[in-house]
Structures are given as C-alpha cells and as structure tokens.
GROMACS .gro file of C-alpha atoms in nm:
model
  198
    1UNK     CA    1   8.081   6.086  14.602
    2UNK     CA    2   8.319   5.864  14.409
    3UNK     CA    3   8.689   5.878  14.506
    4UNK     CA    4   8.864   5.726  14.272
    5UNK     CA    5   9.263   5.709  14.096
    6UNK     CA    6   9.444   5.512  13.859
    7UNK     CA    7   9.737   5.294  13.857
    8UNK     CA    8   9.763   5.222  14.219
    9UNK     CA    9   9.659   5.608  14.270
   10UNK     CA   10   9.893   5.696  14.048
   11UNK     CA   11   9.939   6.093  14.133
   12UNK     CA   12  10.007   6.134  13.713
   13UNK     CA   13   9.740   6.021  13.620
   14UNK     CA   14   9.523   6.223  13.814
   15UNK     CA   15   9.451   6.555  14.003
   16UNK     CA   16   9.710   6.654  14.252
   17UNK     CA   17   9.721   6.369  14.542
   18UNK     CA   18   9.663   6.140  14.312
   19UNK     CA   19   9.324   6.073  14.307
   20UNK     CA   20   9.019   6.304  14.219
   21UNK     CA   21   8.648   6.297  14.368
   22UNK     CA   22   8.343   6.262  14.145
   23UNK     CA   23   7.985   6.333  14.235
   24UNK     CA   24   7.718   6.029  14.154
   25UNK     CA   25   7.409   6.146  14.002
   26UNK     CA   26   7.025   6.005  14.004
   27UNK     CA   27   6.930   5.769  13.741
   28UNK     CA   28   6.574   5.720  13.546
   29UNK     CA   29   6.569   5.387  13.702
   30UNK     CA   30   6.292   5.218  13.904
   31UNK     CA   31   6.339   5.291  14.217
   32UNK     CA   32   6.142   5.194  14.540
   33UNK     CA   33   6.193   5.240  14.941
   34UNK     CA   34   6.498   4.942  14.915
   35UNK     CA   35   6.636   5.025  14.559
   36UNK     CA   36   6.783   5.300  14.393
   37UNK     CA   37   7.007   5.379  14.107
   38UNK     CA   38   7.302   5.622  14.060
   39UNK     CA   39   7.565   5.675  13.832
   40UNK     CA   40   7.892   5.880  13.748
   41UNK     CA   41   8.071   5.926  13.406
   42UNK     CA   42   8.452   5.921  13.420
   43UNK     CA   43   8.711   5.947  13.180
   44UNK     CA   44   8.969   5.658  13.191
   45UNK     CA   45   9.322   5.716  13.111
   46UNK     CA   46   9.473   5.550  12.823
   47UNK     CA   47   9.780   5.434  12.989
   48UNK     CA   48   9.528   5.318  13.275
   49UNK     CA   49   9.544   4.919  13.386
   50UNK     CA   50   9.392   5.006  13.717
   51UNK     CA   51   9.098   5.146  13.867
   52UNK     CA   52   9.098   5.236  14.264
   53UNK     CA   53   8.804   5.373  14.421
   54UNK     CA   54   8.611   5.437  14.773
   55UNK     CA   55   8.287   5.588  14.860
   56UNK     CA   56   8.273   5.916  15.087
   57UNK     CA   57   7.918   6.097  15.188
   58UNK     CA   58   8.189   6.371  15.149
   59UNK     CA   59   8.130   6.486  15.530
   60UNK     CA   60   8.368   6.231  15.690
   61UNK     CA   61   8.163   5.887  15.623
   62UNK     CA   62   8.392   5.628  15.439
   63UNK     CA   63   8.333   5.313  15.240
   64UNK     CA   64   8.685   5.200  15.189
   65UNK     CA   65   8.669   4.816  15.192
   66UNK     CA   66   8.770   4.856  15.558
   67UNK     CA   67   9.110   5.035  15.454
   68UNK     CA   68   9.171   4.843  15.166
   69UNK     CA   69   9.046   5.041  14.929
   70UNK     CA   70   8.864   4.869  14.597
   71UNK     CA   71   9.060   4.782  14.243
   72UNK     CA   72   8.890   4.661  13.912
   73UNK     CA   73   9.149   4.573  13.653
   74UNK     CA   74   9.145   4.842  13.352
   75UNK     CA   75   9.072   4.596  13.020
   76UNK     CA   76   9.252   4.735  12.658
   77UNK     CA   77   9.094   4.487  12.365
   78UNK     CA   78   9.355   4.289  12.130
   79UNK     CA   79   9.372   4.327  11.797
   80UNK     CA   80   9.217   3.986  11.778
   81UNK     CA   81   8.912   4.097  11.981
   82UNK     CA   82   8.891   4.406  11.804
   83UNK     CA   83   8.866   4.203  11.468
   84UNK     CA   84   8.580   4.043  11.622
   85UNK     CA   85   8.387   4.323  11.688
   86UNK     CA   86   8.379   4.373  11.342
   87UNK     CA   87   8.129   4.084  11.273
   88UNK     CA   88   8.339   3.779  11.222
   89UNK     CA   89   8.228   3.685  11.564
   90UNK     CA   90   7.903   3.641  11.442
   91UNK     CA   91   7.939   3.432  11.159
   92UNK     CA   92   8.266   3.218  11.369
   93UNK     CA   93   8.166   3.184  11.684
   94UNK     CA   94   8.344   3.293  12.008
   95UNK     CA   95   8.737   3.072  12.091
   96UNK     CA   96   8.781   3.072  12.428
   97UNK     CA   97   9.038   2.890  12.685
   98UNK     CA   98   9.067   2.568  12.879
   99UNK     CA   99   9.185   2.547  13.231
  100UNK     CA  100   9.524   2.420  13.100
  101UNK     CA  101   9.561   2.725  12.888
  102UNK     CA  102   9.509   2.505  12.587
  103UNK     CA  103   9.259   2.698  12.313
  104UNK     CA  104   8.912   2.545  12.317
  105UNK     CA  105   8.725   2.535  11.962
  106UNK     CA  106   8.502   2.830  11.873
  107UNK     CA  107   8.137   2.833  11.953
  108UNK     CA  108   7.880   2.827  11.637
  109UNK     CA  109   7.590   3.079  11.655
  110UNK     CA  110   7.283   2.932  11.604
  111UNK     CA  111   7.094   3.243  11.593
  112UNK     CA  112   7.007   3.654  11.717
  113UNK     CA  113   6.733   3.838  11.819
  114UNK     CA  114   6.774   4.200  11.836
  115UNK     CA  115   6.513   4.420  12.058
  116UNK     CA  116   6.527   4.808  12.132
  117UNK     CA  117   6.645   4.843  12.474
  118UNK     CA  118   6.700   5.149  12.647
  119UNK     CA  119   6.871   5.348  12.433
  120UNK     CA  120   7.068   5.103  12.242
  121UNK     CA  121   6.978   4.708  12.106
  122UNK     CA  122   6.954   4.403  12.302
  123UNK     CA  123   7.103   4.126  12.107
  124UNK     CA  124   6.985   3.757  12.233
  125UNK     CA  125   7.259   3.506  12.077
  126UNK     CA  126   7.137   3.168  12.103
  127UNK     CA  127   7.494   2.922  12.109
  128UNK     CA  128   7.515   2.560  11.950
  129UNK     CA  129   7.576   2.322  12.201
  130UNK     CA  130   7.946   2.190  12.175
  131UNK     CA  131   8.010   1.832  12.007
  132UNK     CA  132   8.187   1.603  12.192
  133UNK     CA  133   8.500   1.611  11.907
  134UNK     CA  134   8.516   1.981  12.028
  135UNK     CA  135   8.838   2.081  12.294
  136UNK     CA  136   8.722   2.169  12.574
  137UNK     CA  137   8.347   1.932  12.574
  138UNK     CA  138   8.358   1.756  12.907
  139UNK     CA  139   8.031   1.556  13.020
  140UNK     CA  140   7.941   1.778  13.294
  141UNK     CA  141   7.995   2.082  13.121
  142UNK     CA  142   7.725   1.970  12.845
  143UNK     CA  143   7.458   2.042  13.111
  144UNK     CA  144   7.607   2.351  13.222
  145UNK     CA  145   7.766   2.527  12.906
  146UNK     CA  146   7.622   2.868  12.843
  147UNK     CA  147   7.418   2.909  12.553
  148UNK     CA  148   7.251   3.212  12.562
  149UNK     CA  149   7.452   3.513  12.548
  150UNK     CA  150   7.290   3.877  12.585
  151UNK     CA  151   7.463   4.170  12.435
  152UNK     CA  152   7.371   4.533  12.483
  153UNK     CA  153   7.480   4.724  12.141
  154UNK     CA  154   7.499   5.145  12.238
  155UNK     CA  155   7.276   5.372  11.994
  156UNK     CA  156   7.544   5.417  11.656
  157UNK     CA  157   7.678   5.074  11.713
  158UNK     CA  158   7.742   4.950  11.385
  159UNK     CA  159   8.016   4.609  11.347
  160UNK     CA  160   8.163   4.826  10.981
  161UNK     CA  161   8.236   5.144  11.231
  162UNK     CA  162   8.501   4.978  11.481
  163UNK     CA  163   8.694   5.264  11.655
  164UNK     CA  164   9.047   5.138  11.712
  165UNK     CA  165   9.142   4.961  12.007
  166UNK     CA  166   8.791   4.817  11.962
  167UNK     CA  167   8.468   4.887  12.138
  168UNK     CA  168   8.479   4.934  12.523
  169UNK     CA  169   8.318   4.612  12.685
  170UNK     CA  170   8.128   4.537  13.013
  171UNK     CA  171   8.083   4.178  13.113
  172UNK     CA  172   7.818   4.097  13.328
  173UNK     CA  173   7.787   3.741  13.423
  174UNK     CA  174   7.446   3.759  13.578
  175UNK     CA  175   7.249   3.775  13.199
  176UNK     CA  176   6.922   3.659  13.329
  177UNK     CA  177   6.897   3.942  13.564
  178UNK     CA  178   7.103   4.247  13.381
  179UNK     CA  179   6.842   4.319  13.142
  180UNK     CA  180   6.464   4.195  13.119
  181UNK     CA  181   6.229   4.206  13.423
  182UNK     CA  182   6.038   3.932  13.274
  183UNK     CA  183   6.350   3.681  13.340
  184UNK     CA  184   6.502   3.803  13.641
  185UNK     CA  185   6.438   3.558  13.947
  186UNK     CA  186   6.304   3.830  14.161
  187UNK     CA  187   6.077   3.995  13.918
  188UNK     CA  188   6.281   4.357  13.913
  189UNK     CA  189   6.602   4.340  13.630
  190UNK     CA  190   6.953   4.564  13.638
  191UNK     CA  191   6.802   4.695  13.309
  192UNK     CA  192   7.179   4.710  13.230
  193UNK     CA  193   7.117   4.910  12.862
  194UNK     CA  194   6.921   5.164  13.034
  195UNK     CA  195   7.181   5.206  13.275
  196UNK     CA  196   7.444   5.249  13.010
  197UNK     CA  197   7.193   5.486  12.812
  198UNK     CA  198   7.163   5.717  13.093
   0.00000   0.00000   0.00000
C-alpha cells in the first residue's frame, strides 16, 4: 500500500489525518523471480507542490525512509513550457540554464523518429551538437552533451491539443534504459511507455 499526502501532509488536502492510503496494483510487465512491476493511479491536487509518501504491507511493516518519510517536489509547467509543447520546441530547439543562472542558447533538432510504444509513441530526437559561439559550449562538455533525447507521447497526444497548464511531464534521466530492451546495459528495459499505458 501507498501512504501518501500533500503539502507536507497537508490534512486539506487530503482525507482526514492528512494523508490517505492507496493500494498498488500488478502491472503487464515482465516480470521474473528478482523483478516485478506495480503501480497506483492518484489524483494530484492542484494547489499541490509536494508529494509525501511511505510504503506499509498494511499489517504493521513500514518503509518510511527510516522516519523520514519520502518527498518529490510537485512540478506546474510555465506558460513558456506550455508554449513549447505546442511544437515550437521542435522546430527551436530546447533553452536551457548555465550553472551561473545565465540562459544557455537553444539546442537545434537535427531530427525524430517516432515508433509505437506501448500504448503511446516513442519519439527518438537526435540533438545538433553545440558550436563553440554557443553559451554554455565548454570543451569537456562537447564529449559529454546529450544528444539523444527519448520522449514517450500518451495515445491522443497531439502538439495542436495542449490542455492548459500544459501536458504533465516525467523526466527520466536514465533514457538508455527507460524504454528499449535492445539498449539497456543489462538486456531487460523500464519499458517506461508501457508503464505509463497501463
């Protein structure tokens, strides 16, 4: 069982206490003797910045991050980011920051492939490599720059049919092993998109 609140448990935003309990169920996923997949569905507060969970067996067994409890930050998109989403990304490229806050230039994208996956679309976007004019180029990072970005598109996704506030994002910074068997190092992928289809 999930336990799980908002807001620093934030009783209002929740059942009474504060938090509420939600059961995990099986997944379609491979599975063997060492791996298996489950998943819950929750509904997240639109006032929520948050998220504050444990694990519980529900008969007394605790996974609490020894008393701490465990807190993901609750994302909202900007206006700017929801813009994106609407297909200038594409065509632009990506702006992102440098470690002095200073805005570096916006990546080109060289190209997409787009694959059924699960039930949604893998997109492969294949990044220019940056020029050395471009803020935020540094030698070393020309060797280690990402360039290959994988995005996982739900079934109905379409860039002209942005709901507002934008399209909810998860960021995964493992690519090579969130979606294709074929890539990941040992053989067996997340399959991310058929996570999210389930």
């Amino acid at each position: 069982k999930l336990h799980h609140g908002w807001n620093g448990w934030d009783e209002g935003l929740a059942a009474p206490g504060g938090s509420t309990r939600a059961d995990f169920k099986p997944t379609a996923l491979f599975r063997d003797e060492k791996t298996d997949w489950w998943s819950v569905l929750l509904e997240v507060p639109a006032s929520a910045t948050t998220f504050n969970f444990d694990f519980t067996d529900g008969s007394g067994a605790w996974d609490n991050n020894r008393g701490g409890n465990y807190e993901l930050p609750v994302l909202s998109p900007s206006p700017s980011q929801a813009g994106a989403a609407g297909g200038q990304q594409q065509q632009q490229g990506a702006g992102s920051s440098s470690g002095d806050g200073a805005a570096c230039s916006a990546r080109i994208v060289q190209g997409v492939e787009s694959r059924p996956h699960g039930a949604g679309t893998l997109h492969v976007v294949t990044l220019a490599k940056r020029s050395p004019q471009d803020r935020g180029y540094t030698k070393s990072g020309r060797w280690s720059d990402e360039r290959t970005l994988r995005v996982w598109t739900p079934p109905g996704w379409s860039p002209d049919k942005t709901p507002a506030g934008g399209w909810p994002t998860l960021y995964l910074t493992d690519g090579q092993n969130a979606f294709e068997d074929w890539l990941a190092h040992q053989g067996v992928s997340w399959r991310a998109g058929y996570t999210a289809s389930d």
